[in-house]
Structure formats: structure tokens, C-alpha cells
Tab-separated table of C-alpha atoms in Angstrom:
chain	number	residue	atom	x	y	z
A	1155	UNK	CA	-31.963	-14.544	-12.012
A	1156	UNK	CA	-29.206	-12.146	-12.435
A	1157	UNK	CA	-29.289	-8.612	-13.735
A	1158	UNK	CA	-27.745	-5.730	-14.717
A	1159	UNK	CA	-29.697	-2.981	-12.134
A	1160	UNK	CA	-31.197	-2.705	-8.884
A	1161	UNK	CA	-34.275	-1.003	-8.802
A	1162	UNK	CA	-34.442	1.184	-5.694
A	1163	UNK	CA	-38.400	0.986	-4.939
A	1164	UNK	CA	-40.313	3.623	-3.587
A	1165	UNK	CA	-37.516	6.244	-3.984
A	1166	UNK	CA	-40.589	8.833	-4.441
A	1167	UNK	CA	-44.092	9.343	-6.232
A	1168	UNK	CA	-42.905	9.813	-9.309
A	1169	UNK	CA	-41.394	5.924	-9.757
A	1170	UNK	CA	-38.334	3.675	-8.923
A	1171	UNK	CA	-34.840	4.616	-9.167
A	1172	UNK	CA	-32.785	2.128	-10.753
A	1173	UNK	CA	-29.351	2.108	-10.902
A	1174	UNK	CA	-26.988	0.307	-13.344
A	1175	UNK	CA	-24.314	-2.683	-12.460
A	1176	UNK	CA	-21.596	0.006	-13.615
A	1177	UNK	CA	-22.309	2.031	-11.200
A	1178	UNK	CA	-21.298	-0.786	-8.862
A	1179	UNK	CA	-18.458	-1.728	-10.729
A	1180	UNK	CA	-17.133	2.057	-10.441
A	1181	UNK	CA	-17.580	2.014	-6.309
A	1182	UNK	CA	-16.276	-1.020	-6.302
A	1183	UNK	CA	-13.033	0.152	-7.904
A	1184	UNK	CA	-13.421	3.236	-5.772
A	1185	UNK	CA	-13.602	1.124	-2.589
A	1186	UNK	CA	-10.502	-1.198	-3.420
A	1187	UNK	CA	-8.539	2.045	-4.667
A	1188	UNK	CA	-8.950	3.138	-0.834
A	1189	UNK	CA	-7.853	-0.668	0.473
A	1190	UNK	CA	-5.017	-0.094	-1.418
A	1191	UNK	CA	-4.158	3.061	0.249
A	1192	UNK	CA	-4.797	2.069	3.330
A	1193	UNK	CA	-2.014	-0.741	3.071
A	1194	UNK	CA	0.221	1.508	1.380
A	1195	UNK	CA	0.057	3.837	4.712
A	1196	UNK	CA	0.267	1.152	7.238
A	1197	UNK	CA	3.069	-0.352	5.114
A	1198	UNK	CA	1.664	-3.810	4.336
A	1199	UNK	CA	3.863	-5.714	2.379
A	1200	UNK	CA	2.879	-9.158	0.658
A	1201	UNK	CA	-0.726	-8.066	0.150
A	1202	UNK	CA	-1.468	-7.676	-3.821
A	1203	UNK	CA	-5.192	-7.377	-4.817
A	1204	UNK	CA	-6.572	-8.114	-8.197
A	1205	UNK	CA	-7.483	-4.789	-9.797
A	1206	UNK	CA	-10.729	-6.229	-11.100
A	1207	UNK	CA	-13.829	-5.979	-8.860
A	1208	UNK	CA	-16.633	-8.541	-9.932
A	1209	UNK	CA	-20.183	-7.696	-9.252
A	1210	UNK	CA	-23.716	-9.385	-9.824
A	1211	UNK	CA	-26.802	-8.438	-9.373
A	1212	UNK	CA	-29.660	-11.156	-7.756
A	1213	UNK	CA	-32.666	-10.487	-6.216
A	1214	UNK	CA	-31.817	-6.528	-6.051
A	1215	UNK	CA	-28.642	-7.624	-3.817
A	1216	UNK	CA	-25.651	-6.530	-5.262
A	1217	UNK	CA	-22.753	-9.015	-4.381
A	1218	UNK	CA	-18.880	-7.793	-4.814
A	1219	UNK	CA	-16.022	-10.625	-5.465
A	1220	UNK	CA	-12.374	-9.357	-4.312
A	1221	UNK	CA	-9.205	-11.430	-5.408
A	1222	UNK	CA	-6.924	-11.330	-3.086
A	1223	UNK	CA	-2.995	-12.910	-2.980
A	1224	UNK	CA	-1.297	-12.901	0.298
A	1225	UNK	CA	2.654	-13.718	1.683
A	1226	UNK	CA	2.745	-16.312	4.321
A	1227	UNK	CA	2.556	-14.659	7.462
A	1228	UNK	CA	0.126	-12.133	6.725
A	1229	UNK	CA	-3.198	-12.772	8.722
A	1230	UNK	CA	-6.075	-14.039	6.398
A	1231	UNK	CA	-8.656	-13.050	9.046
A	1232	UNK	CA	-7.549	-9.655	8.899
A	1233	UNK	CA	-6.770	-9.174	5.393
A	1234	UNK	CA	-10.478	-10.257	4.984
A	1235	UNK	CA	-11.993	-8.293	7.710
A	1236	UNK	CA	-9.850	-4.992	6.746
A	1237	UNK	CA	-11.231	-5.533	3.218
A	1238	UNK	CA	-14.770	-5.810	3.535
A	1239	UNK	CA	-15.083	-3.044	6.390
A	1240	UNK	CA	-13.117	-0.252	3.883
A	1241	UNK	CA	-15.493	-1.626	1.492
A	1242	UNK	CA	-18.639	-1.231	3.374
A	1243	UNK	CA	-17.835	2.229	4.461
A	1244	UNK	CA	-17.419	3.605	0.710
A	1245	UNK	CA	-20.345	1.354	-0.323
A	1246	UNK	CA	-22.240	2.309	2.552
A	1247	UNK	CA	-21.668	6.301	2.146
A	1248	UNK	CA	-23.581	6.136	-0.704
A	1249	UNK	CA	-25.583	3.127	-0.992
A	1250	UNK	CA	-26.809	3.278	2.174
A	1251	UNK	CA	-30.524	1.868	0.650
A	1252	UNK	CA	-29.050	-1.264	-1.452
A	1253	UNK	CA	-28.692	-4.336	0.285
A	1254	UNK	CA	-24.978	-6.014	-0.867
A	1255	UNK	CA	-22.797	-9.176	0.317
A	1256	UNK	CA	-18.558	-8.401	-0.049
A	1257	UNK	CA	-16.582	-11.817	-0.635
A	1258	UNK	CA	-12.886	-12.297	-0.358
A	1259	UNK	CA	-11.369	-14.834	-2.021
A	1260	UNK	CA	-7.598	-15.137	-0.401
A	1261	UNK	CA	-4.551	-17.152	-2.126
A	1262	UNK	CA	-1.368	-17.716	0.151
A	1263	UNK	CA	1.723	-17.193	-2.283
């Protein structure tokens, strides 16, 4: 069943932590504002992400959807693995308690 917070257990004596699906939603859009730096620096060109980041929440595993449209030419594998690595180094900065799963969903233009 889906929700809309992870509960952090045993964060201390005094009860859980739990943290809302915004505050997911607001790394996530932290995260893919620093993808999208990254490829402005390297000087990608025919890489457009979707600026929405979808998140759920299941079984206290937060799980991030990226949209993703590439040129032909451009390298899926890499696209994909550049992605979720940026990703998991913001997420994992300040998450680094919450267990989450990054999918890339890549269109060829």
C-alpha cells in the first residue's frame, strides 16, 4: 500500500521521525536541477528531461520516476547511469537512512 511518508524508526527515544512525500518531491527536483547542470557543463545536446519528478512511497521505500527524451546518438546506458548516480549522491547526502529505487524512463526522439 502506498503512502504519503516514510517513517524513519528508531530515530531516538523519544519516537519515529517521519518525513512527508514532499519532502521527496523537493530533493527530487533538487537532484534533477543538478542533472541538468551537469549536462549544461559538459555540453550535452539532445538530452531534455521532464521537469516533473514522480515519487511513491511503498513499504517505507521511496521510489523516484525520471522522464527522459533523448536524440539518436546519445548513449541510453549512460544517460541512465549519469542520471541515477547525480541522483543518488543528492539523495544520498541527506537521506542517507531511507531506502529508495531511481527509474529512468528514456524516449529516443
Amino acid at each position: 500500500m502506498a503512502t504519503n511518508y516514510v517513517q524513519l524508526n528508531k530515530f531516538n527515544s523519544n519516537g519515529a521521525l517521519c518525513l512527508s512525500r514532499n519532502v521527496f518531491i523537493s530533493l527530487g527536483l533538487l537532484a534533477l536541477d543538478n542533472v541538468k547542470e551537469v549536462i549544461k557543463r559538459t555540453d550535452k545536446k539532445g538530452i531534455k528531461l521532464n521537469d516533473e519528478v514522480n515519487v511513491t512511497i511503498k513499504d517505507d521505500v521511496v521510489k523516484y520516476y525520471f522522464d527522459v527524451e533523448i536524440d539518436k546518438g546519445i548513449s541510453e546506458a549512460r544517460v541512465k547511469e549519469s542520471i541515477i548516480d547525480i541522483v543518488t549522491t543528492n539523495l544520498i547526502l541527506v537521506l542517507d537512512s531511507v531506502p529508495f529505487e531511481i527509474k529512468t524512463k528514456i524516449r529516443k526522439k
